[in-house]
PDB file of C-alpha atoms in Angstrom:
ATOM      1  CA  UNK A1326     -43.975 -17.313  32.394  1.00 38.00           C
ATOM      2  CA  UNK A1327     -43.027 -15.048  29.470  1.00 44.00           C
ATOM      3  CA  UNK A1328     -41.196 -16.906  26.721  1.00 59.00           C
ATOM      4  CA  UNK A1329     -38.120 -15.483  25.016  1.00 65.00           C
ATOM      5  CA  UNK A1330     -38.605 -13.846  21.662  1.00 82.00           C
ATOM      6  CA  UNK A1331     -34.952 -13.881  20.568  1.00 88.00           C
ATOM      7  CA  UNK A1332     -33.578 -15.338  17.335  1.00 90.00           C
ATOM      8  CA  UNK A1333     -31.211 -17.379  19.509  1.00 89.00           C
ATOM      9  CA  UNK A1334     -34.120 -19.405  20.872  1.00 89.00           C
ATOM     10  CA  UNK A1335     -35.634 -20.383  17.521  1.00 90.00           C
ATOM     11  CA  UNK A1336     -32.636 -20.645  15.196  1.00 91.00           C
ATOM     12  CA  UNK A1337     -31.163 -23.857  13.876  1.00 89.00           C
ATOM     13  CA  UNK A1338     -27.729 -24.478  15.362  1.00 89.00           C
ATOM     14  CA  UNK A1339     -26.709 -27.523  13.320  1.00 90.00           C
ATOM     15  CA  UNK A1340     -25.731 -25.894  10.067  1.00 90.00           C
ATOM     16  CA  UNK A1341     -24.460 -27.051   6.753  1.00 93.00           C
ATOM     17  CA  UNK A1342     -21.754 -24.553   5.858  1.00 95.00           C
ATOM     18  CA  UNK A1343     -19.313 -24.161   3.011  1.00 97.00           C
ATOM     19  CA  UNK A1344     -15.987 -22.446   2.586  1.00 97.00           C
ATOM     20  CA  UNK A1345     -15.134 -20.368  -0.477  1.00 97.00           C
ATOM     21  CA  UNK A1346     -12.873 -23.240  -1.565  1.00 97.00           C
ATOM     22  CA  UNK A1347     -15.630 -25.896  -1.473  1.00 97.00           C
ATOM     23  CA  UNK A1348     -16.152 -27.525  -4.859  1.00 95.00           C
ATOM     24  CA  UNK A1349     -19.381 -26.272  -6.457  1.00 93.00           C
ATOM     25  CA  UNK A1350     -20.748 -29.759  -7.109  1.00 92.00           C
ATOM     26  CA  UNK A1351     -19.910 -30.870  -3.580  1.00 96.00           C
ATOM     27  CA  UNK A1352     -21.994 -27.916  -2.368  1.00 97.00           C
ATOM     28  CA  UNK A1353     -24.846 -28.725  -4.755  1.00 95.00           C
ATOM     29  CA  UNK A1354     -24.869 -32.331  -3.540  1.00 96.00           C
ATOM     30  CA  UNK A1355     -24.990 -31.152   0.081  1.00 97.00           C
ATOM     31  CA  UNK A1356     -27.943 -28.843  -0.640  1.00 95.00           C
ATOM     32  CA  UNK A1357     -29.809 -31.722  -2.277  1.00 96.00           C
ATOM     33  CA  UNK A1358     -28.828 -34.340   0.328  1.00 96.00           C
ATOM     34  CA  UNK A1359     -29.875 -32.171   3.264  1.00 93.00           C
ATOM     35  CA  UNK A1360     -32.971 -30.770   1.543  1.00 90.00           C
ATOM     36  CA  UNK A1361     -31.953 -27.155   2.109  1.00 88.00           C
ATOM     37  CA  UNK A1362     -32.139 -24.171  -0.211  1.00 86.00           C
ATOM     38  CA  UNK A1363     -28.926 -22.446   0.802  1.00 90.00           C
ATOM     39  CA  UNK A1364     -26.116 -22.290   3.322  1.00 92.00           C
ATOM     40  CA  UNK A1365     -23.682 -19.800   4.823  1.00 93.00           C
ATOM     41  CA  UNK A1366     -20.137 -19.601   3.501  1.00 95.00           C
ATOM     42  CA  UNK A1367     -17.551 -19.088   6.227  1.00 93.00           C
ATOM     43  CA  UNK A1368     -13.806 -18.603   6.288  1.00 92.00           C
ATOM     44  CA  UNK A1369     -11.370 -20.678   8.353  1.00 89.00           C
ATOM     45  CA  UNK A1370     -11.978 -18.396  11.356  1.00 86.00           C
ATOM     46  CA  UNK A1371     -15.756 -18.903  11.285  1.00 83.00           C
ATOM     47  CA  UNK A1372     -16.420 -15.442   9.866  1.00 88.00           C
ATOM     48  CA  UNK A1373     -19.324 -15.139   7.452  1.00 91.00           C
ATOM     49  CA  UNK A1374     -18.074 -14.297   3.953  1.00 94.00           C
ATOM     50  CA  UNK A1375     -21.087 -15.173   1.809  1.00 94.00           C
ATOM     51  CA  UNK A1376     -24.147 -17.249   1.163  1.00 93.00           C
ATOM     52  CA  UNK A1377     -24.713 -19.920  -1.479  1.00 95.00           C
ATOM     53  CA  UNK A1378     -28.287 -20.609  -2.584  1.00 92.00           C
ATOM     54  CA  UNK A1379     -29.910 -22.965  -5.047  1.00 92.00           C
ATOM     55  CA  UNK A1380     -30.418 -19.975  -7.334  1.00 92.00           C
ATOM     56  CA  UNK A1381     -26.679 -19.215  -7.238  1.00 93.00           C
ATOM     57  CA  UNK A1382     -25.942 -22.816  -8.220  1.00 93.00           C
ATOM     58  CA  UNK A1383     -28.428 -22.722 -11.089  1.00 92.00           C
ATOM     59  CA  UNK A1384     -27.012 -19.407 -12.281  1.00 89.00           C
ATOM     60  CA  UNK A1385     -23.491 -20.889 -12.238  1.00 90.00           C
ATOM     61  CA  UNK A1386     -24.511 -23.964 -14.212  1.00 86.00           C
ATOM     62  CA  UNK A1387     -26.489 -21.971 -16.790  1.00 86.00           C
ATOM     63  CA  UNK A1388     -23.711 -19.423 -17.234  1.00 79.00           C
ATOM     64  CA  UNK A1389     -21.063 -22.084 -17.695  1.00 69.00           C
ATOM     65  CA  UNK A1390     -23.257 -24.109 -20.059  1.00 68.00           C
ATOM     66  CA  UNK A1391     -24.164 -21.033 -22.109  1.00 65.00           C
ATOM     67  CA  UNK A1392     -20.516 -20.150 -22.552  1.00 62.00           C
ATOM     68  CA  UNK A1393     -19.712 -23.823 -23.242  1.00 64.00           C
ATOM     69  CA  UNK A1394     -17.173 -23.799 -20.474  1.00 63.00           C
ATOM     70  CA  UNK A1395     -16.299 -26.782 -18.355  1.00 66.00           C
ATOM     71  CA  UNK A1396     -18.880 -26.982 -15.595  1.00 66.00           C
ATOM     72  CA  UNK A1397     -17.365 -26.640 -12.150  1.00 71.00           C
ATOM     73  CA  UNK A1398     -15.550 -24.230  -9.945  1.00 86.00           C
ATOM     74  CA  UNK A1399     -15.705 -23.369  -6.289  1.00 93.00           C
ATOM     75  CA  UNK A1400     -18.348 -21.826  -4.051  1.00 95.00           C
ATOM     76  CA  UNK A1401     -16.395 -18.568  -3.757  1.00 95.00           C
ATOM     77  CA  UNK A1402     -16.877 -17.952  -7.482  1.00 93.00           C
ATOM     78  CA  UNK A1403     -20.685 -18.058  -7.255  1.00 93.00           C
ATOM     79  CA  UNK A1404     -21.738 -17.124  -3.709  1.00 95.00           C
ATOM     80  CA  UNK A1405     -23.397 -13.853  -2.837  1.00 93.00           C
ATOM     81  CA  UNK A1406     -21.042 -11.762  -0.733  1.00 93.00           C
ATOM     82  CA  UNK A1407     -23.554  -9.197   0.505  1.00 89.00           C
ATOM     83  CA  UNK A1408     -25.412 -11.165   3.136  1.00 88.00           C
ATOM     84  CA  UNK A1409     -28.124  -9.876   5.419  1.00 89.00           C
ATOM     85  CA  UNK A1410     -27.771 -11.222   8.943  1.00 92.00           C
ATOM     86  CA  UNK A1411     -29.490 -10.904  12.281  1.00 93.00           C
ATOM     87  CA  UNK A1412     -27.979 -10.696  15.724  1.00 94.00           C
ATOM     88  CA  UNK A1413     -28.536 -13.570  18.115  1.00 93.00           C
ATOM     89  CA  UNK A1414     -30.273 -10.969  20.319  1.00 93.00           C
ATOM     90  CA  UNK A1415     -32.722  -9.839  17.599  1.00 93.00           C
ATOM     91  CA  UNK A1416     -36.335 -10.359  18.523  1.00 90.00           C
ATOM     92  CA  UNK A1417     -38.681 -12.364  16.333  1.00 88.00           C
ATOM     93  CA  UNK A1418     -40.476  -9.212  15.138  1.00 88.00           C
ATOM     94  CA  UNK A1419     -37.182  -7.761  13.841  1.00 89.00           C
ATOM     95  CA  UNK A1420     -36.435 -11.047  12.109  1.00 93.00           C
ATOM     96  CA  UNK A1421     -39.886 -11.155  10.494  1.00 91.00           C
ATOM     97  CA  UNK A1422     -39.465  -7.558   9.303  1.00 91.00           C
ATOM     98  CA  UNK A1423     -36.091  -8.442   7.752  1.00 91.00           C
ATOM     99  CA  UNK A1424     -37.688 -11.366   5.895  1.00 91.00           C
ATOM    100  CA  UNK A1425     -40.437  -9.148   4.525  1.00 92.00           C
ATOM    101  CA  UNK A1426     -38.164  -6.215   3.681  1.00 91.00           C
ATOM    102  CA  UNK A1427     -35.531  -8.241   1.840  1.00 86.00           C
ATOM    103  CA  UNK A1428     -37.476 -11.258   0.600  1.00 84.00           C
ATOM    104  CA  UNK A1429     -35.088 -13.740   2.230  1.00 82.00           C
ATOM    105  CA  UNK A1430     -35.943 -17.315   3.160  1.00 84.00           C
ATOM    106  CA  UNK A1431     -33.244 -17.687   5.771  1.00 85.00           C
ATOM    107  CA  UNK A1432     -30.844 -15.454   7.648  1.00 90.00           C
ATOM    108  CA  UNK A1433     -27.551 -16.315   9.310  1.00 92.00           C
ATOM    109  CA  UNK A1434     -27.570 -15.528  13.014  1.00 94.00           C
ATOM    110  CA  UNK A1435     -24.342 -13.930  14.179  1.00 92.00           C
ATOM    111  CA  UNK A1436     -22.661 -13.230  17.493  1.00 91.00           C
ATOM    112  CA  UNK A1437     -19.422 -11.281  17.645  1.00 87.00           C
ATOM    113  CA  UNK A1438     -19.102 -11.518  13.855  1.00 82.00           C
ATOM    114  CA  UNK A1439     -19.325 -15.314  13.739  1.00 87.00           C
ATOM    115  CA  UNK A1440     -22.169 -17.471  12.473  1.00 90.00           C
ATOM    116  CA  UNK A1441     -23.778 -19.342  15.348  1.00 92.00           C
ATOM    117  CA  UNK A1442     -26.956 -20.438  13.603  1.00 92.00           C
ATOM    118  CA  UNK A1443     -29.529 -19.737  10.967  1.00 91.00           C
ATOM    119  CA  UNK A1444     -33.158 -18.718  11.257  1.00 93.00           C
ATOM    120  CA  UNK A1445     -35.795 -19.287   8.621  1.00 90.00           C
ATOM    121  CA  UNK A1446     -39.259 -17.970   7.973  1.00 90.00           C
ATOM    122  CA  UNK A1447     -40.562 -21.309   9.208  1.00 90.00           C
ATOM    123  CA  UNK A1448     -38.720 -20.819  12.526  1.00 91.00           C
ATOM    124  CA  UNK A1449     -40.484 -17.474  12.987  1.00 91.00           C
ATOM    125  CA  UNK A1450     -43.834 -19.125  12.286  1.00 90.00           C
ATOM    126  CA  UNK A1451     -42.951 -21.808  14.844  1.00 88.00           C
ATOM    127  CA  UNK A1452     -42.273 -19.052  17.403  1.00 85.00           C
ATOM    128  CA  UNK A1453     -45.658 -17.483  16.658  1.00 81.00           C
ATOM    129  CA  UNK A1454     -47.330 -20.868  17.131  1.00 81.00           C
ATOM    130  CA  UNK A1455     -45.662 -21.262  20.533  1.00 74.00           C
ATOM    131  CA  UNK A1456     -46.924 -17.831  21.602  1.00 71.00           C
ATOM    132  CA  UNK A1457     -50.435 -18.600  20.355  1.00 71.00           C
ATOM    133  CA  UNK A1458     -50.524 -21.853  22.348  1.00 73.00           C
ATOM    134  CA  UNK A1459     -49.331 -20.092  25.498  1.00 67.00           C
ATOM    135  CA  UNK A1460     -52.110 -17.571  25.148  1.00 57.00           C
TER     136      UNK A1460
END
């Protein structure tokens, strides 16, 4: 039996997500608590509006500290708004090419403009392992 090669089949569906209004330190704590390096930022309708990574958090803290401003703010002030995504129907090869081309660690998986999951480089490697075992 031929296995599926779609992002939908290898993505993580249980996501940590933030809204633009999420407190920055609440987001940082979530990244640390869940052991993740970033998470999608969605609006109240579930539409993807950005991505917050560990690097974004570090940049925010360093910028605020450098300018001797009060440390804080909300996710919307520090998230990246230009986010690369993949369709839930994208095949694993397309996903791997996107990782290589753009140097991303994870990509939100979207269907009809809404985030339904996230796929990482590790998920793609897991898919390859499954194919190798099936011969």
